[in-house]
Coordinates of C-alpha atoms and ligand atoms in Angstrom, one line a residue:
M641 CA 17.4 -18.7 6.1
N642 CA 14.4 -17.8 8.3
Q643 CA 11.0 -18.8 6.8
Y644 CA 7.7 -17.2 7.4
D645 CA 4.0 -17.7 6.5
V646 CA 3.6 -13.9 6.1
T647 CA 6.0 -11.0 5.8
V648 CA 4.7 -7.5 6.2
I649 CA 6.7 -4.6 4.7
G650 CA 5.9 -1.4 6.6
S651 CA 4.8 -0.9 10.2
G652 CA 2.1 1.8 9.9
P653 CA -1.5 1.2 11.0
G654 CA -2.0 -1.1 8.0
G655 CA 1.2 -3.1 8.5
Y656 CA 1.3 -3.6 12.2
V657 CA -2.4 -4.4 12.5
A658 CA -2.1 -6.9 9.6
A659 CA 0.9 -8.5 11.5
I660 CA -1.1 -8.8 14.8
R661 CA -4.1 -10.4 13.1
C662 CA -1.8 -12.8 11.2
A663 CA -0.2 -13.8 14.5
Q664 CA -3.6 -14.2 16.1
L665 CA -4.5 -16.6 13.3
G666 CA -1.5 -18.8 14.0
L667 CA 0.6 -17.6 11.0
K668 CA 4.4 -17.2 11.6
T669 CA 4.9 -13.5 10.9
A670 CA 7.7 -11.0 10.2
L671 CA 7.3 -7.2 10.2
I672 CA 9.9 -5.1 8.3
E673 CA 10.4 -1.4 9.1
K674 CA 13.1 0.9 7.7
Y675 CA 12.9 3.4 10.6
D676 CA 14.0 2.8 14.2
T677 CA 10.5 3.4 15.5
L678 CA 7.3 1.4 14.6
G679 CA 3.9 2.9 13.7
G680 CA 4.6 4.5 10.3
T681 CA 3.3 7.9 9.3
C682 CA 0.3 7.8 11.6
L683 CA 2.1 7.4 14.9
N684 CA 5.3 9.2 14.1
V685 CA 4.5 12.2 11.9
G686 CA 0.7 12.0 11.3
C687 CA -2.4 11.3 13.3
I688 CA -0.9 11.1 16.8
P689 CA 1.5 14.1 16.9
S690 CA -1.1 16.3 15.0
K691 CA -3.8 15.4 17.5
A692 CA -1.4 16.1 20.5
L693 CA -0.7 19.6 19.1
L694 CA -4.3 20.2 18.3
D695 CA -5.2 19.4 21.9
S696 CA -2.4 21.6 23.4
S697 CA -3.2 24.5 21.1
E698 CA -6.9 24.2 21.9
H699 CA -6.2 24.4 25.7
Y700 CA -4.2 27.6 25.0
H701 CA -6.9 29.1 22.8
N702 CA -9.6 28.3 25.4
A703 CA -7.5 29.8 28.2
H704 CA -6.9 32.8 26.1
S705 CA -10.3 33.4 24.5
V706 CA -13.0 31.3 26.2
F707 CA -12.2 31.0 29.9
Q708 CA -13.1 34.6 30.7
E709 CA -16.7 34.0 29.5
H710 CA -16.9 31.1 32.0
G711 CA -15.8 33.4 34.8
I712 CA -12.2 32.2 34.9
D713 CA -9.5 34.9 34.9
L714 CA -5.9 34.1 34.0
N715 CA -3.0 36.4 33.9
D716 CA 0.4 36.2 32.2
L717 CA -0.6 33.5 29.8
R718 CA 2.0 32.4 27.2
V719 CA 2.9 29.6 24.9
N720 CA 5.9 27.5 25.8
M721 CA 6.6 25.8 22.4
P722 CA 9.6 23.7 23.5
Q723 CA 7.4 22.2 26.3
M724 CA 4.4 21.7 23.9
N725 CA 6.7 19.9 21.4
D726 CA 8.3 17.8 24.2
R727 CA 4.9 16.7 25.4
K728 CA 3.9 15.8 21.8
N729 CA 7.1 13.8 21.4
G730 CA 6.3 12.0 24.6
V731 CA 2.8 11.1 23.3
V732 CA 4.4 9.7 20.1
K733 CA 7.0 7.7 22.1
A734 CA 4.3 6.2 24.3
N735 CA 2.4 5.1 21.3
T736 CA 5.3 3.7 19.3
D737 CA 6.6 1.9 22.4
G738 CA 3.2 0.4 22.6
I739 CA 3.6 -1.2 19.2
V740 CA 6.9 -2.7 20.2
Y741 CA 5.1 -4.3 23.2
L742 CA 2.3 -5.6 20.9
M743 CA 4.8 -7.2 18.5
K744 CA 6.6 -9.0 21.4
K745 CA 3.2 -10.1 22.9
N746 CA 2.2 -11.6 19.6
K747 CA 5.6 -13.2 18.9
I748 CA 6.1 -11.2 15.7
D749 CA 9.7 -11.0 14.4
V750 CA 10.5 -7.3 13.9
L751 CA 13.3 -6.8 11.3
H752 CA 14.6 -3.2 11.0
G753 CA 15.9 -2.2 7.6
L754 CA 14.8 -1.4 4.1
G755 CA 12.8 -4.4 2.8
S756 CA 12.9 -5.2 -0.9
F757 CA 11.9 -8.1 -3.2
V758 CA 14.6 -10.5 -4.4
D759 CA 11.9 -12.5 -6.1
K760 CA 8.3 -13.5 -5.3
T761 CA 9.1 -15.4 -2.2
H762 CA 12.4 -13.9 -0.9
I763 CA 12.8 -10.5 0.8
K764 CA 16.1 -8.8 1.5
I765 CA 16.4 -6.5 4.5
V766 CA 19.2 -3.9 4.5
P767 CA 19.6 -2.1 7.8
T768 CA 19.6 1.6 7.5
N769 CA 22.1 2.0 10.3
G770 CA 24.8 0.0 8.5
G771 CA 24.1 -3.4 10.2
E772 CA 24.3 -6.8 8.4
E773 CA 22.0 -7.5 5.5
Q774 CA 19.8 -10.6 5.7
Q775 CA 17.3 -12.5 3.5
I776 CA 14.2 -14.3 4.5
E777 CA 11.8 -16.7 2.7
T778 CA 8.1 -16.2 2.8
K779 CA 4.9 -17.8 1.6
N780 CA 2.9 -14.5 1.5
V781 CA 3.8 -10.8 1.5
I782 CA 1.7 -7.8 2.6
I783 CA 3.0 -4.5 1.2
A784 CA 2.1 -1.7 3.5
T785 CA 4.7 1.0 2.6
G786 CA 2.3 3.9 2.9
S787 CA 2.6 7.4 1.4
K788 CA 4.6 10.6 1.4
P789 CA 3.6 14.2 0.9
T790 CA 2.9 15.2 -2.7
V791 CA 5.2 17.8 -4.1
L792 CA 4.3 20.6 -6.4
P793 CA 6.9 20.4 -9.2
F794 CA 7.2 24.2 -9.4
I795 CA 8.0 24.7 -5.7
S796 CA 11.3 23.7 -4.2
Q797 CA 10.8 22.8 -0.5
D798 CA 13.8 23.5 1.7
K799 CA 12.0 21.9 4.7
E800 CA 12.9 24.8 6.9
R801 CA 10.5 27.5 5.7
I802 CA 8.8 25.9 2.8
I803 CA 7.7 22.7 4.5
T804 CA 5.6 19.5 4.6
S805 CA 3.4 18.4 7.5
T806 CA 6.3 16.5 9.0
E807 CA 8.2 19.8 9.6
A808 CA 5.0 21.7 10.5
L809 CA 4.6 19.3 13.5
N810 CA 8.0 20.3 14.8
I811 CA 8.3 24.1 14.7
R812 CA 10.0 25.3 17.9
E813 CA 8.5 28.9 17.8
V814 CA 5.1 30.4 17.2
P815 CA 5.4 31.8 13.6
K816 CA 4.2 35.3 13.2
S817 CA 2.6 34.4 9.9
F818 CA 1.9 30.9 8.5
I819 CA 0.7 30.2 4.9
V820 CA -0.9 26.9 4.0
I821 CA -1.2 25.7 0.4
G822 CA -4.3 23.4 0.3
G823 CA -7.5 23.6 2.2
G824 CA -7.9 19.9 2.7
V825 CA -7.6 17.9 6.0
I826 CA -4.0 18.5 6.8
G827 CA -4.3 22.2 5.8
L828 CA -7.2 22.8 8.1
E829 CA -5.7 20.9 11.1
M830 CA -2.4 22.7 10.8
A831 CA -4.0 26.1 10.2
S832 CA -6.0 25.5 13.4
I833 CA -3.0 24.7 15.5
Y834 CA -1.0 27.8 14.5
A835 CA -4.0 30.2 14.4
R836 CA -4.9 29.2 18.0
L837 CA -1.3 29.8 19.1
G838 CA -1.5 33.3 17.7
S839 CA 0.0 33.1 14.1
E840 CA -1.7 35.0 11.3
V841 CA -2.8 32.1 9.1
T842 CA -3.7 32.2 5.4
V843 CA -5.0 29.1 3.6
I844 CA -4.9 29.1 -0.2
E845 CA -7.1 26.5 -1.8
Y846 CA -7.5 25.7 -5.5
T847 CA -11.2 24.7 -5.5
D848 CA -14.0 27.0 -4.4
S849 CA -14.6 24.9 -1.2
L850 CA -12.6 23.7 1.8
V851 CA -12.3 20.0 2.3
P852 CA -13.8 19.5 -1.2
T853 CA -14.1 15.8 -1.0
M854 CA -16.6 16.0 1.9
D855 CA -20.3 17.0 1.8
G856 CA -20.5 20.6 0.5
S857 CA -22.3 21.7 3.7
I858 CA -19.1 20.9 5.7
G859 CA -16.8 23.1 3.7
K860 CA -19.2 26.1 4.0
E861 CA -19.6 25.8 7.7
M862 CA -15.9 25.2 8.3
K863 CA -15.1 28.4 6.4
R864 CA -17.6 30.4 8.4
V865 CA -16.5 29.0 11.8
L866 CA -12.8 28.9 11.3
S867 CA -12.7 32.4 10.0
K868 CA -13.8 33.5 13.5
T869 CA -10.4 32.3 14.8
G870 CA -8.8 34.7 12.4
I871 CA -7.8 32.3 9.6
K872 CA -7.9 34.0 6.2
F873 CA -9.2 31.8 3.4
M874 CA -8.3 32.4 -0.3
L875 CA -10.6 30.0 -2.2
G876 CA -10.5 29.4 -6.0
H877 CA -6.8 30.4 -6.0
K878 CA -4.3 28.3 -7.9
V879 CA -0.8 28.5 -6.4
T880 CA 1.9 29.0 -9.0
G881 CA 5.0 29.3 -6.9
A882 CA 6.7 29.8 -3.5
T883 CA 10.1 31.2 -2.9
R884 CA 12.2 32.0 0.2
A885 CA 14.4 35.0 0.8
G886 CA 16.0 34.9 4.2
D887 CA 13.2 34.2 6.7
V888 CA 10.4 35.4 4.4
V889 CA 8.4 33.1 2.1
T890 CA 6.5 34.6 -0.8
V891 CA 3.7 32.6 -2.4
T892 CA 2.2 33.5 -5.7
A893 CA -1.2 32.4 -6.9
T894 CA -3.8 33.2 -9.6
N895 CA -7.1 34.5 -8.2
P896 CA -10.5 33.6 -9.7
K897 CA -10.3 36.7 -12.0
G898 CA -7.0 35.4 -13.5
E899 CA -4.9 38.0 -11.7
E900 CA -1.6 37.2 -9.9
V901 CA -1.6 37.7 -6.1
K902 CA 1.2 37.5 -3.6
V903 CA 1.2 36.4 0.0
E904 CA 4.1 36.7 2.4
G905 CA 4.8 34.7 5.5
D906 CA 7.4 33.2 7.9
Y907 CA 6.5 29.7 6.9
C908 CA 4.7 28.0 4.0
L909 CA 3.2 24.5 4.5
V910 CA 2.5 22.6 1.2
A911 CA -0.4 20.3 2.0
V912 CA -1.8 19.3 -1.5
G913 CA -2.3 15.6 -0.8
R914 CA -0.1 12.5 -0.4
S915 CA 1.3 10.1 -2.9
P916 CA 1.8 6.3 -2.6
F917 CA 5.3 5.3 -1.6
T918 CA 7.1 2.3 -3.1
A919 CA 10.6 3.5 -3.7
G920 CA 13.3 0.9 -2.9
V921 CA 10.8 -2.0 -2.6
N922 CA 11.9 -3.4 -5.9
L923 CA 8.4 -4.4 -7.0
E924 CA 9.8 -5.3 -10.5
A925 CA 11.7 -8.3 -9.1
A926 CA 8.4 -9.9 -8.1
G927 CA 6.6 -8.7 -11.3
I928 CA 4.0 -6.6 -9.4
E929 CA 1.9 -4.4 -11.6
M930 CA 1.0 -0.7 -10.8
E931 CA -2.0 1.4 -11.6
E932 CA -2.0 5.1 -12.4
R933 CA -0.6 7.7 -9.9
G934 CA 1.9 5.2 -8.4
R935 CA -0.5 3.0 -6.6
I936 CA -0.1 -0.8 -6.5
K937 CA -2.8 -2.6 -8.5
V938 CA -4.9 -4.9 -6.4
D939 CA -8.1 -7.0 -6.9
A940 CA -11.2 -7.3 -4.7
H941 CA -9.2 -9.4 -2.2
L942 CA -6.4 -6.7 -2.1
Q943 CA -4.2 -9.3 -3.9
T944 CA -1.7 -8.0 -6.5
N945 CA -1.4 -9.7 -9.9
V946 CA 1.1 -12.0 -8.2
P947 CA -0.7 -14.7 -6.1
G948 CA 0.3 -14.5 -2.4
I949 CA 1.4 -10.9 -2.6
Y950 CA -1.1 -8.4 -1.2
A951 CA -1.0 -4.6 -0.7
I952 CA -3.0 -2.4 1.8
G953 CA -3.4 1.1 3.1
D954 CA -2.2 4.3 1.5
V955 CA -0.3 2.4 -1.2
V956 CA -3.5 1.2 -2.8
R957 CA -6.7 2.8 -4.0
G958 CA -9.2 4.5 -1.6
A959 CA -9.1 7.0 1.1
M960 CA -5.7 7.6 2.8
L961 CA -6.8 7.0 6.4
A962 CA -5.3 5.1 9.3
H963 CA -8.6 3.2 10.1
K964 CA -9.0 2.2 6.4
A965 CA -5.5 0.8 6.4
E966 CA -6.3 -1.1 9.6
E967 CA -9.4 -2.6 8.2
E968 CA -7.5 -3.7 5.1
G969 CA -4.7 -5.2 7.3
V970 CA -7.3 -7.4 9.1
F971 CA -9.0 -8.2 5.8
V972 CA -5.8 -9.5 4.2
A973 CA -4.7 -11.5 7.2
E974 CA -8.1 -13.3 7.4
T975 CA -8.0 -13.9 3.6
I976 CA -4.6 -15.5 3.9
A977 CA -5.9 -17.7 6.7
G978 CA -8.7 -18.9 4.4
Q979 CA -11.5 -16.8 5.9
K980 CA -14.0 -14.7 3.9
P981 CA -13.8 -11.2 5.4
H982 CA -15.7 -8.1 4.2
I983 CA -15.0 -4.3 4.2
N984 CA -17.8 -1.8 3.5
Y985 CA -15.8 1.0 2.0
L986 CA -18.9 3.3 1.9
L987 CA -19.0 3.2 5.7
I988 CA -15.4 4.3 6.4
P989 CA -15.9 7.7 8.1
G990 CA -13.8 10.8 7.5
V991 CA -13.0 13.2 10.3
V992 CA -11.3 16.6 10.5
Y993 CA -10.0 17.3 14.1
T994 CA -10.4 21.0 14.1
W995 CA -12.7 22.8 16.6
P996 CA -15.5 22.3 16.0
E997 CA -14.7 19.0 14.4
A998 CA -16.1 17.8 11.1
A999 CA -17.1 14.3 10.1
G1000 CA -19.0 12.4 7.4
V1001 CA -19.9 8.9 6.4
G1002 CA -21.8 7.4 3.5
Y1003 CA -23.1 9.3 0.5
T1004 CA -22.7 13.1 0.3
E1005 CA -25.6 15.2 -0.9
E1006 CA -23.7 16.0 -4.1
Q1007 CA -23.2 12.2 -4.9
L1008 CA -26.9 11.5 -4.3
K1009 CA -27.9 14.4 -6.7
E1010 CA -25.5 13.1 -9.3
E1011 CA -26.9 9.6 -9.1
G1012 CA -30.4 11.0 -9.3
R1013 CA -31.4 9.2 -6.1
A1014 CA -34.6 10.4 -4.3
Y1015 CA -33.6 11.4 -0.8
K1016 CA -34.8 13.5 2.1
T1017 CA -32.8 15.6 4.6
G1018 CA -32.9 16.1 8.3
N1019 CA -30.9 18.9 9.8
F1020 CA -30.3 19.9 13.5
P1021 CA -28.1 22.8 14.5
F1022 CA -26.0 22.6 17.6
R1023 CA -27.2 26.0 18.7
A1024 CA -30.6 24.3 19.6
S1025 CA -28.9 21.7 21.8
G1026 CA -28.9 22.2 25.6
R1027 CA -25.6 20.4 26.0
A1028 CA -24.0 22.7 23.4
R1029 CA -25.4 25.8 25.0
A1030 CA -23.9 24.7 28.4
S1031 CA -20.4 24.2 26.9
G1032 CA -20.7 27.2 24.6
D1033 CA -20.2 25.2 21.4
L1034 CA -23.0 26.6 19.3
D1035 CA -21.5 26.2 15.8
G1036 CA -22.2 23.3 13.5
F1037 CA -25.0 20.8 12.7
V1038 CA -25.9 17.2 12.1
K1039 CA -27.3 16.5 8.7
V1040 CA -28.9 13.2 7.9
L1041 CA -29.7 12.0 4.3
A1042 CA -32.2 9.2 4.0
D1043 CA -33.8 7.4 1.1
K1044 CA -37.1 9.2 0.3
T1045 CA -39.1 5.9 0.0
T1046 CA -37.5 3.5 2.4
D1047 CA -36.2 6.0 5.0
E1048 CA -32.8 4.1 5.1
I1049 CA -30.0 6.4 6.2
L1050 CA -27.7 7.0 3.2
G1051 CA -25.3 9.6 4.6
V1052 CA -24.6 11.5 7.8
H1053 CA -22.5 14.7 7.8
M1054 CA -21.6 16.8 10.9
V1055 CA -19.7 19.8 12.1
G1056 CA -19.7 20.3 15.9
P1057 CA -18.3 19.5 19.3
R1058 CA -16.8 16.0 19.8
I1059 CA -18.5 14.7 16.7
A1060 CA -15.3 12.7 15.8
D1061 CA -16.7 10.3 18.3
L1062 CA -20.4 10.8 17.5
I1063 CA -19.9 9.7 13.8
A1064 CA -19.5 6.2 15.2
E1065 CA -23.2 6.2 16.0
A1066 CA -23.9 6.9 12.3
V1067 CA -21.6 4.2 11.2
T1068 CA -23.2 1.6 13.5
A1069 CA -26.7 2.6 12.4
M1070 CA -25.8 2.5 8.7
E1071 CA -23.9 -0.8 9.1
F1072 CA -27.2 -2.3 10.4
R1073 CA -29.1 -0.5 7.6
A1074 CA -31.2 1.5 10.1
S1075 CA -33.9 3.9 8.9
A1076 CA -33.8 7.5 10.2
E1077 CA -36.9 6.7 12.2
D1078 CA -35.1 3.7 13.9
V1079 CA -32.5 6.1 15.3
A1080 CA -35.1 8.8 16.0
R1081 CA -37.0 6.3 18.3
M1082 CA -33.8 5.3 20.3
S1083 CA -33.3 7.0 23.7
H1084 CA -30.2 9.3 23.7
A1085 CA -29.0 10.5 27.2
H1086 CA -29.8 14.1 28.0
P1087 CA -28.0 16.4 27.8
T1088 CA -25.5 15.1 25.3
Y1089 CA -24.2 16.2 21.9
A1090 CA -25.5 12.8 20.6
E1091 CA -29.1 14.1 20.9
A1092 CA -28.3 16.2 17.8
M1093 CA -28.1 12.9 15.9
K1094 CA -31.5 11.8 17.2
E1095 CA -33.0 15.2 16.4
A1096 CA -31.6 15.2 12.9
C1097 CA -33.1 11.8 12.3
L1098 CA -36.4 13.0 13.7
A1099 CA -36.2 16.0 11.3
A1100 CA -35.7 13.5 8.4
T1101 CA -38.7 11.6 9.6
E1102 CA -41.7 13.8 8.6
N1103 CA -40.0 16.9 10.1
R1104 CA -40.6 15.7 13.7
A1105 CA -37.6 17.4 15.4
I1106 CA -38.7 18.3 19.0
H1107 CA -36.2 21.0 19.9
M1108 CA -36.3 23.0 16.7
Ligands
LIG2189 P1 2.2 4.4 6.8 O1 1.6 4.8 8.1 O2 2.7 5.5 5.9 O3 3.4 3.4 7.1 C1 4.2 2.9 6.1 C2 5.5 2.4 6.8 O4 6.2 1.7 5.8 C3 6.4 3.5 7.2 O5 6.8 3.4 8.5 C4 7.6 3.4 6.3 O6 8.9 3.8 6.9 C5 7.6 1.9 6.0 N1 8.3 1.6 4.8 C6 8.1 2.1 3.5 N2 8.9 1.4 2.6 C7 9.6 0.5 3.3 C8 10.5 -0.5 3.0 N3 10.9 -0.7 1.7 N4 11.0 -1.3 3.9 C9 10.6 -1.2 5.2 N5 9.7 -0.2 5.6 C10 9.2 0.6 4.7 N6 -5.4 9.4 9.2 C11 -6.5 9.2 10.0 O7 -7.2 8.2 9.8 N7 -6.7 10.0 11.0 C12 -5.9 11.1 11.3 O8 -6.2 11.9 12.2 C13 -4.8 11.3 10.4 N8 -4.0 12.4 10.6 C14 -2.9 12.6 9.8 C15 -2.1 13.7 10.0 C16 -1.0 13.9 9.2 C17 -0.2 15.1 9.4 C18 -0.7 13.0 8.1 C19 0.5 13.2 7.3 C20 -1.5 11.9 7.9 C21 -2.6 11.7 8.7 N9 -3.5 10.6 8.5 C22 -4.6 10.4 9.4 C23 -3.3 9.6 7.5 C24 -2.6 8.3 8.0 O9 -1.4 8.7 8.7 C25 -2.3 7.3 6.9 O10 -3.5 7.1 6.2 C26 -1.8 6.0 7.5 O11 -0.6 6.2 8.2 C27 -1.6 5.0 6.4 O12 -1.1 3.8 7.0 P2 -0.2 2.8 6.1 O13 0.0 1.6 7.1 O14 -0.8 2.6 4.8 O15 1.2 3.5 5.9
LIG2190 P1 -6.3 16.6 0.7 O1 -6.5 15.9 -0.5 O2 -7.2 16.4 1.9 O3 -6.2 18.2 0.4 C1 -5.4 18.8 -0.5 C2 -6.0 20.1 -1.0 O4 -5.1 20.8 -1.7 C3 -7.3 19.9 -1.8 O5 -8.3 20.6 -1.3 C4 -6.8 20.5 -3.2 O6 -7.8 21.1 -3.9 C5 -5.7 21.5 -2.8 N1 -4.7 21.8 -3.8 C6 -4.1 20.9 -4.7 N2 -3.2 21.6 -5.5 C7 -3.3 22.9 -5.1 C8 -2.7 24.1 -5.6 N3 -1.7 24.1 -6.5 N4 -3.0 25.3 -5.0 C9 -3.9 25.3 -4.0 N5 -4.6 24.2 -3.5 C10 -4.3 23.0 -4.1 O7 -4.8 16.3 1.2 P2 -4.0 16.6 2.5 O8 -4.7 17.6 3.3 O9 -2.6 16.9 2.1 O10 -4.0 15.2 3.3 C11 -3.4 14.1 2.7 C12 -4.0 12.8 3.1 O11 -3.8 12.6 4.5 C13 -5.5 12.9 2.9 O12 -5.9 11.8 2.1 C14 -6.1 12.7 4.2 O13 -7.2 11.8 4.2 C15 -5.0 12.2 5.2 N6 -5.2 12.9 6.5 C16 -6.3 12.6 7.2 C17 -6.5 13.2 8.4 C18 -7.7 12.9 9.2 O14 -8.2 11.9 9.0 N7 -8.1 13.7 10.2 C19 -5.6 14.3 8.8 C20 -4.5 14.6 8.0 C21 -4.3 13.9 6.8

């Protein structure tokens, strides 16, 4: 029987990163994955394919609706969905092949099949393609089995017309009409893809704000800006059912007045969150305890109640984000190797890859109010930025929240062009506990979108913004 220092179950961004860091630290490592390709949700049916389609649909939208303003005329423009999907599949393959290369480079044994506990130190691997079952012995285990789309118990999803994000990333036509249940991150990204390609898109959201977990200013601006691309938003609507008759899906919801409303479409995407996934892992055989809502219970070291067994990523508490899973993978590998790593969960940024993009890190204004903390605000709108005027990206803002007394930056929230990358400046500043004035006094190249961060910090520092 093969023996390992560490066995990782699941090859998503949590699992494969944990495996690489374990190998770097000299630990003999195995990685178990039930699917043929590595990379988990993120690379196969999440972050990467969604961003590929967001980029393709943005090109089409710009060619269709923006190029003319720049003095570029195009005729006979049309969408070739099979080609767009083939390109997306190629992007996914290049990324998942990259993980295979990284596993070989780091001498990690990849075992394909369903991994399950026999006991605390033995794992069984049953190949899903009918190959031979094997067992390994291991000193430590990292469970990184991820998540799956949450289902609404009163909606039966046929995965053809009433679908999850996985199918929504693989539609081979431009739907005439596309309904999205849930105005969260997946809802807005998918709504953007199909609205840009020409579908009539309706987003039905239960709360009275889009992306309700982010700073309230983001949801408001996203509603205003994305409405311009034709997306219809029904906020404060509780979906009560969805049924399919032929190629027509009918969604019923209760509006804020308590009346029943109906929306019809070609497709209905259910995007109401994701749930931790542990089916088939046989956690009971190792005596692993769970917490509420199907998550694995872990302590401050991400260790379960069983010494030597850890859990990371979507299957444990916290935001369901690829970069959060990656940080936790590194954290656990270093913990197993005897180091004392640290994760600052407050500074894990959240990004929505619509256009304009939305991003936030640190405390939201709502959280600061609730905590009764004295804070000040600096705002800078992109319409006052020379770079944004040149590109025509005038929507959005940078909002900086700083402690009223010490000026330490407590939160940064943005909507705007390329701010998925700009949020890294806020993370860096906050990791070094910078004050708003610290950032305001740093030179930012001109003209750049990043100048909006400097200006918002100036605005938070005695209202000293220069270009506003
Ligand atoms: P996963 O990536 O879910 O990987 C778990 C792996 O474990 C899977 O490959 C699964 O097959 C395997 N597995 C499960 N059980 C077993 C078993 N018993 N034996 C063997 N293998 C098993 N996050 C971002 O940060 N940025 C984004 O832009 C982003 N976009 C997204 C877009 C969509 C449409 C979706 C659905 C998600 C997106 N996410 C994004 C979220 C991100 O994909 C997840 O947070 C991330 O993949 C979690 O990583 P993980 O390693 O915990 O689990
Ligand atoms: P989410 O939690 O972001 O949004 C779900 C939305 O559905 C919420 O706004 C909720 O109020 C709404 N909702 C719930 N029940 C409803 C009902 N009956 N009727 C109407 N609305 C209802 O979840 P998601 O968008 O499904 O995304 C799942 C996870 O994947 C998230 O945790 C997210 O972090 C991750 N993800 C991240 C990215 C990214 O980082 N760019 C992209 C996609 C997904």
